[in-house]
């Protein structure tokens, strides 16, 4: 399947990164995760990382102009083969910027997949998440544990707990989602692009629902 362009929307912990990874493995679409790009910049200590780290550690959104800039750079040249946006857009201003970027690239979104998960499940997922410090693969201590404790199955890298997965920061992130991002559900519903999915089941069950959506909007 070529050229399918998707946004994955959903609150922190809904499984956006996990589903984006599974879509990449199954369909070969490029994954653009603003969270991963920002964390990478923080790790490398770049100017972008210095600007972003204070906001991220507190669980707040990074300013729109910073995030739009990195997505614009990443989308150039990626749009042709199809892509999945994970964690972007997150505000109405970002959604409007994305519309303009896609128009300039002469392309469009095929679907916005909205992952719906109850709040108590989100908190359980975030507080027990671990991530590989090398390749970024996502684990969960109960739901998707690595074969060897603390070690990535894919690359042998060390697993770590994200700074923003602490209880108080999780609360801030969930509030940021309600205050800034939730309105995008309506934004994309009005555009006829929204596909809401019950994402409270396990990863394979959720991915099966996504596969149905992707084959229904695919160009094959
Ligand atoms: P970001 O990294 O995007 O964080 P987020 O949106 O809070 O989402 P998460 O990565 O926490 O969760 P997810 O939905 O990807 O779930 P995951 O698959 O990991 O952003 C981090 C920060 O960067 C923001 O707070 C902000 O500061 C900044 N930022 C990023 N983008 C920005 C933007 N556009 N504008 C402004 N600022 C921005 O899964 C969670 C856990 O659950 C894992 O342990 C996983 O193994 C498990 N799990 C997943 N799916 C299932 C399932 N179906 N069943 C059981 N367990 C599951």
CSV table of N, CA, C and O in Angstrom, one decimal, residues 77-158:
chain,number,residue,atom,x,y,z
A,77,UNK,N,9.9,15.7,1.7
A,77,UNK,CA,10.6,14.5,1.1
A,77,UNK,C,10.0,13.2,1.7
A,77,UNK,O,10.2,12.2,1.1
A,78,UNK,N,9.2,13.3,2.8
A,78,UNK,CA,8.7,12.1,3.4
A,78,UNK,C,7.3,11.9,2.8
A,78,UNK,O,6.8,10.7,2.7
A,79,UNK,N,6.6,13.0,2.5
A,79,UNK,CA,5.2,12.9,2.2
A,79,UNK,C,4.9,11.9,1.0
A,79,UNK,O,3.8,11.3,1.0
A,80,UNK,N,5.8,11.8,0.1
A,80,UNK,CA,5.6,10.9,-1.1
A,80,UNK,C,5.2,9.5,-0.8
A,80,UNK,O,4.3,8.9,-1.3
A,81,UNK,N,5.9,8.9,0.2
A,81,UNK,CA,5.8,7.4,0.4
A,81,UNK,C,4.7,7.1,1.5
A,81,UNK,O,4.5,6.0,1.8
A,82,UNK,N,4.0,8.1,2.0
A,82,UNK,CA,3.0,7.9,3.0
A,82,UNK,C,3.7,8.1,4.4
A,82,UNK,O,4.8,7.8,4.6
A,83,UNK,N,2.9,8.6,5.3
A,83,UNK,CA,3.4,8.8,6.7
A,83,UNK,C,2.4,8.7,7.8
A,83,UNK,O,1.2,8.7,7.5
A,84,UNK,N,2.9,8.5,9.0
A,84,UNK,CA,2.0,8.5,10.2
A,84,UNK,C,2.6,9.6,11.1
A,84,UNK,O,3.7,9.6,11.4
A,85,UNK,N,1.7,10.6,11.4
A,85,UNK,CA,2.1,11.6,12.4
A,85,UNK,C,1.6,11.1,13.8
A,85,UNK,O,0.4,10.9,14.0
A,86,UNK,N,2.6,11.0,14.7
A,86,UNK,CA,2.3,10.6,16.1
A,86,UNK,C,2.6,11.7,17.0
A,86,UNK,O,3.8,12.1,17.2
A,87,UNK,N,1.6,12.3,17.7
A,87,UNK,CA,1.8,13.4,18.6
A,87,UNK,C,1.7,14.8,18.0
A,87,UNK,O,2.0,15.8,18.7
A,88,UNK,N,1.4,14.8,16.8
A,88,UNK,CA,1.2,16.1,16.1
A,88,UNK,C,0.1,16.0,15.1
A,88,UNK,O,0.0,14.9,14.4
A,89,UNK,N,-0.8,16.9,14.9
A,89,UNK,CA,-0.9,18.2,15.7
A,89,UNK,C,-1.5,18.0,17.1
A,89,UNK,O,-2.2,17.0,17.3
A,90,UNK,N,-1.3,19.0,17.9
A,90,UNK,CA,-1.8,18.9,19.3
A,90,UNK,C,-2.5,20.2,19.7
A,90,UNK,O,-3.0,20.3,20.8
A,91,UNK,N,-2.6,21.2,18.8
A,91,UNK,CA,-3.3,22.4,19.1
A,91,UNK,C,-4.0,22.7,17.7
A,91,UNK,O,-3.6,22.3,16.7
A,92,UNK,N,-5.0,23.6,17.8
A,92,UNK,CA,-5.7,24.1,16.6
A,92,UNK,C,-4.7,24.8,15.7
A,92,UNK,O,-4.7,24.5,14.5
A,93,UNK,N,-3.8,25.6,16.3
A,93,UNK,CA,-2.8,26.3,15.4
A,93,UNK,C,-1.9,25.3,14.7
A,93,UNK,O,-1.6,25.5,13.5
A,94,UNK,N,-1.5,24.2,15.4
A,94,UNK,CA,-0.7,23.2,14.7
A,94,UNK,C,-1.5,22.5,13.6
A,94,UNK,O,-0.9,22.2,12.5
A,95,UNK,N,-2.8,22.2,13.8
A,95,UNK,CA,-3.6,21.5,12.8
A,95,UNK,C,-3.7,22.4,11.6
A,95,UNK,O,-3.6,22.0,10.5
A,96,UNK,N,-3.9,23.7,11.8
A,96,UNK,CA,-4.0,24.6,10.7
A,96,UNK,C,-2.7,24.7,9.9
A,96,UNK,O,-2.6,24.8,8.7
A,97,UNK,N,-1.6,24.7,10.7
A,97,UNK,CA,-0.2,24.8,10.0
A,97,UNK,C,-0.1,23.5,9.2
A,97,UNK,O,0.5,23.5,8.1
A,98,UNK,N,-0.5,22.4,9.7
A,98,UNK,CA,-0.4,21.1,9.0
A,98,UNK,C,-1.2,21.2,7.7
A,98,UNK,O,-0.7,20.7,6.6
A,99,UNK,N,-2.4,21.7,7.7
A,99,UNK,CA,-3.2,21.9,6.5
A,99,UNK,C,-2.4,22.6,5.4
A,99,UNK,O,-2.3,22.2,4.3
A,100,UNK,N,-1.7,23.7,5.9
A,100,UNK,CA,-1.0,24.5,4.9
A,100,UNK,C,0.2,23.7,4.4
A,100,UNK,O,0.5,23.7,3.2
A,101,UNK,N,0.9,23.0,5.3
A,101,UNK,CA,2.1,22.3,4.8
A,101,UNK,C,1.7,21.2,3.8
A,101,UNK,O,2.4,21.0,2.8
A,102,UNK,N,0.6,20.6,4.0
A,102,UNK,CA,0.2,19.5,3.1
A,102,UNK,C,-0.2,20.1,1.8
A,102,UNK,O,0.1,19.5,0.7
A,103,UNK,N,-0.9,21.2,1.8
A,103,UNK,CA,-1.3,21.9,0.6
A,103,UNK,C,0.0,22.2,-0.2
A,103,UNK,O,0.0,22.0,-1.4
A,104,UNK,N,1.0,22.7,0.5
A,104,UNK,CA,2.2,23.1,-0.2
A,104,UNK,C,2.9,21.9,-0.8
A,104,UNK,O,3.6,22.0,-1.8
A,105,UNK,N,2.7,20.7,-0.2
A,105,UNK,CA,3.4,19.5,-0.7
A,105,UNK,C,2.4,18.8,-1.7
A,105,UNK,O,2.7,17.7,-2.1
A,106,UNK,N,1.3,19.4,-1.9
A,106,UNK,CA,0.3,18.9,-2.9
A,106,UNK,C,-0.2,17.5,-2.4
A,106,UNK,O,-0.3,16.6,-3.2
A,107,UNK,N,-0.4,17.3,-1.1
A,107,UNK,CA,-0.9,16.1,-0.6
A,107,UNK,C,-2.0,16.3,0.4
A,107,UNK,O,-2.3,17.5,0.7
A,108,UNK,N,-2.6,15.3,1.0
A,108,UNK,CA,-3.6,15.4,2.0
A,108,UNK,C,-3.6,14.3,2.9
A,108,UNK,O,-3.0,13.2,2.7
A,109,UNK,N,-4.4,14.4,4.0
A,109,UNK,CA,-4.5,13.3,5.0
A,109,UNK,C,-5.6,12.4,4.5
A,109,UNK,O,-6.6,12.8,3.8
A,110,UNK,N,-5.4,11.1,4.7
A,110,UNK,CA,-6.4,10.1,4.4
A,110,UNK,C,-7.3,9.8,5.6
A,110,UNK,O,-8.5,9.4,5.4
A,111,UNK,N,-6.8,9.8,6.8
A,111,UNK,CA,-7.6,9.5,8.0
A,111,UNK,C,-6.9,10.1,9.2
A,111,UNK,O,-5.6,10.1,9.3
A,112,UNK,N,-7.7,10.4,10.2
A,112,UNK,CA,-7.2,10.8,11.5
A,112,UNK,C,-7.7,9.7,12.5
A,112,UNK,O,-8.9,9.6,12.7
A,113,UNK,N,-6.8,8.9,13.0
A,113,UNK,CA,-7.3,7.8,13.9
A,113,UNK,C,-7.2,8.3,15.3
A,113,UNK,O,-6.2,8.7,15.8
A,114,UNK,N,-8.4,8.2,16.0
A,114,UNK,CA,-8.5,8.8,17.3
A,114,UNK,C,-8.6,7.6,18.3
A,114,UNK,O,-9.6,6.9,18.3
A,115,UNK,N,-7.6,7.4,19.1
A,115,UNK,CA,-7.5,6.3,20.0
A,115,UNK,C,-8.2,6.7,21.3
A,115,UNK,O,-7.8,7.6,22.0
A,116,UNK,N,-9.3,5.9,21.7
A,116,UNK,CA,-10.1,6.2,22.9
A,116,UNK,C,-9.8,5.2,24.0
A,116,UNK,O,-9.9,4.0,23.7
A,117,UNK,N,-9.4,5.7,25.1
A,117,UNK,CA,-9.0,4.8,26.2
A,117,UNK,C,-9.4,5.5,27.5
A,117,UNK,O,-9.2,6.7,27.7
A,118,UNK,N,-10.1,4.8,28.5
A,118,UNK,CA,-10.5,5.4,29.7
A,118,UNK,C,-9.3,5.9,30.5
A,118,UNK,O,-8.2,5.3,30.5
A,119,UNK,N,-9.5,6.9,31.3
A,119,UNK,CA,-8.5,7.6,32.1
A,119,UNK,C,-7.7,6.7,33.0
A,119,UNK,O,-6.5,6.7,33.0
A,120,UNK,N,-8.4,5.8,33.7
A,120,UNK,CA,-7.6,4.9,34.6
A,120,UNK,C,-6.7,4.0,33.9
A,120,UNK,O,-5.6,3.7,34.4
A,121,UNK,N,-7.1,3.6,32.7
A,121,UNK,CA,-6.2,2.7,31.9
A,121,UNK,C,-5.0,3.5,31.4
A,121,UNK,O,-3.8,3.1,31.4
A,122,UNK,N,-5.2,4.8,31.0
A,122,UNK,CA,-4.1,5.7,30.6
A,122,UNK,C,-3.0,5.8,31.7
A,122,UNK,O,-1.8,5.7,31.5
A,123,UNK,N,-3.5,6.0,32.9
A,123,UNK,CA,-2.6,6.2,34.0
A,123,UNK,C,-1.8,4.9,34.3
A,123,UNK,O,-0.6,4.9,34.5
A,124,UNK,N,-2.5,3.8,34.2
A,124,UNK,CA,-1.8,2.5,34.4
A,124,UNK,C,-0.7,2.3,33.3
A,124,UNK,O,0.4,1.8,33.6
A,125,UNK,N,-1.1,2.6,32.1
A,125,UNK,CA,-0.1,2.4,31.0
A,125,UNK,C,1.1,3.3,31.1
A,125,UNK,O,2.2,2.9,30.9
A,126,UNK,N,0.9,4.6,31.5
A,126,UNK,CA,2.0,5.5,31.6
A,126,UNK,C,2.9,5.2,32.7
A,126,UNK,O,4.1,5.3,32.6
A,127,UNK,N,2.3,4.8,33.9
A,127,UNK,CA,3.2,4.7,35.1
A,127,UNK,C,4.0,3.4,35.0
A,127,UNK,O,5.0,3.3,35.7
A,128,UNK,N,3.6,2.5,34.1
A,128,UNK,CA,4.4,1.2,34.0
A,128,UNK,C,5.1,1.1,32.7
A,128,UNK,O,5.6,0.1,32.3
A,129,UNK,N,5.2,2.2,31.9
A,129,UNK,CA,5.9,2.2,30.6
A,129,UNK,C,7.4,2.2,30.8
A,129,UNK,O,7.9,2.9,31.7
A,130,UNK,N,8.1,1.5,29.9
A,130,UNK,CA,9.6,1.7,29.8
A,130,UNK,C,9.9,1.8,28.3
A,130,UNK,O,9.1,1.3,27.5
A,131,UNK,N,11.0,2.5,28.0
A,131,UNK,CA,11.3,2.7,26.6
A,131,UNK,C,12.8,2.5,26.4
A,131,UNK,O,13.6,2.7,27.4
A,132,UNK,N,13.2,2.0,25.2
A,132,UNK,CA,14.6,1.8,25.0
A,132,UNK,C,15.4,3.1,24.7
A,132,UNK,O,14.9,3.9,24.0
A,133,UNK,N,16.5,3.3,25.4
A,133,UNK,CA,17.3,4.5,25.3
A,133,UNK,C,18.0,4.6,23.9
A,133,UNK,O,18.4,5.6,23.5
A,134,UNK,N,18.1,3.4,23.2
A,134,UNK,CA,18.8,3.4,22.0
A,134,UNK,C,17.8,3.5,20.8
A,134,UNK,O,17.9,4.5,20.0
A,135,UNK,N,16.9,2.6,20.6
A,135,UNK,CA,16.0,2.5,19.4
A,135,UNK,C,14.6,3.1,19.7
A,135,UNK,O,13.9,3.2,18.8
A,136,UNK,N,14.3,3.4,20.9
A,136,UNK,CA,13.0,4.0,21.2
A,136,UNK,C,11.8,3.0,21.4
A,136,UNK,O,10.7,3.5,21.6
A,137,UNK,N,12.1,1.7,21.2
A,137,UNK,CA,11.0,0.8,21.3
A,137,UNK,C,10.3,0.9,22.7
A,137,UNK,O,10.9,1.1,23.7
A,138,UNK,N,9.0,0.7,22.6
A,138,UNK,CA,8.1,1.0,23.8
A,138,UNK,C,7.7,-0.4,24.5
A,138,UNK,O,7.3,-1.3,23.8
A,139,UNK,N,7.9,-0.4,25.8
A,139,UNK,CA,7.5,-1.6,26.6
A,139,UNK,C,6.5,-1.2,27.7
A,139,UNK,O,6.3,0.0,28.0
A,140,UNK,N,5.9,-2.2,28.3
A,140,UNK,CA,5.1,-2.0,29.5
A,140,UNK,C,5.4,-3.2,30.4
A,140,UNK,O,5.5,-4.3,30.0
A,141,UNK,N,5.7,-2.8,31.7
A,141,UNK,CA,6.2,-3.9,32.6
A,141,UNK,C,5.2,-5.0,32.8
A,141,UNK,O,5.6,-6.1,33.0
A,142,UNK,N,3.9,-4.8,32.6
A,142,UNK,CA,2.9,-5.9,32.8
A,142,UNK,C,2.4,-6.3,31.4
A,142,UNK,O,2.3,-7.5,31.1
A,143,UNK,N,2.0,-5.4,30.5
A,143,UNK,CA,1.4,-5.7,29.3
A,143,UNK,C,2.3,-6.2,28.2
A,143,UNK,O,2.0,-7.0,27.4
A,144,UNK,N,3.5,-5.6,28.1
A,144,UNK,CA,4.4,-5.9,27.0
A,144,UNK,C,5.8,-5.9,27.6
A,144,UNK,O,6.7,-5.0,27.2
A,145,UNK,N,6.2,-6.8,28.5
A,145,UNK,CA,7.5,-6.8,29.1
A,145,UNK,C,8.6,-7.3,28.2
A,145,UNK,O,8.3,-8.1,27.3
A,146,UNK,N,9.8,-6.8,28.4
A,146,UNK,CA,10.9,-7.3,27.6
A,146,UNK,C,11.2,-8.7,28.0
A,146,UNK,O,10.9,-9.1,29.2
A,147,UNK,N,11.9,-9.5,27.2
A,147,UNK,CA,12.3,-10.9,27.6
A,147,UNK,C,13.3,-10.8,28.8
A,147,UNK,O,13.2,-11.6,29.7
A,148,UNK,N,14.2,-9.9,28.7
A,148,UNK,CA,15.2,-9.7,29.8
A,148,UNK,C,15.0,-8.4,30.5
A,148,UNK,O,14.9,-7.4,29.8
A,149,UNK,N,14.8,-8.4,31.8
A,149,UNK,CA,14.5,-7.2,32.5
A,149,UNK,C,15.5,-6.1,32.2
A,149,UNK,O,16.7,-6.2,32.3
A,150,UNK,N,14.9,-4.9,31.8
A,150,UNK,CA,15.7,-3.7,31.6
A,150,UNK,C,16.5,-3.7,30.3
A,150,UNK,O,17.3,-2.7,30.1
A,151,UNK,N,16.3,-4.7,29.5
A,151,UNK,CA,17.1,-4.7,28.2
A,151,UNK,C,16.1,-4.8,27.0
A,151,UNK,O,15.2,-5.6,27.0
A,152,UNK,N,16.4,-4.0,26.0
A,152,UNK,CA,15.6,-4.0,24.8
A,152,UNK,C,15.7,-5.3,24.0
A,152,UNK,O,16.8,-5.7,23.7
A,153,UNK,N,14.5,-5.9,23.6
A,153,UNK,CA,14.6,-7.2,22.8
A,153,UNK,C,15.2,-6.9,21.5
A,153,UNK,O,15.8,-7.8,20.9
A,154,UNK,N,14.9,-5.7,20.9
A,154,UNK,CA,15.3,-5.5,19.5
A,154,UNK,C,16.8,-5.2,19.4
A,154,UNK,O,17.4,-5.7,18.5
A,155,UNK,N,17.3,-4.3,20.2
A,155,UNK,CA,18.7,-3.8,20.0
A,155,UNK,C,19.6,-4.0,21.2
A,155,UNK,O,20.8,-3.7,21.1
A,156,UNK,N,19.1,-4.6,22.3
A,156,UNK,CA,20.0,-4.8,23.5
A,156,UNK,C,20.2,-3.5,24.3
A,156,UNK,O,21.0,-3.5,25.3
A,157,UNK,N,19.6,-2.4,23.9
A,157,UNK,CA,19.7,-1.1,24.6
A,157,UNK,C,19.1,-1.1,26.0
A,157,UNK,O,18.3,-2.0,26.3
A,158,UNK,N,19.5,-0.1,26.8
A,158,UNK,CA,19.0,-0.1,28.2
A,158,UNK,C,17.6,0.5,28.2
A,158,UNK,O,17.4,1.6,27.6
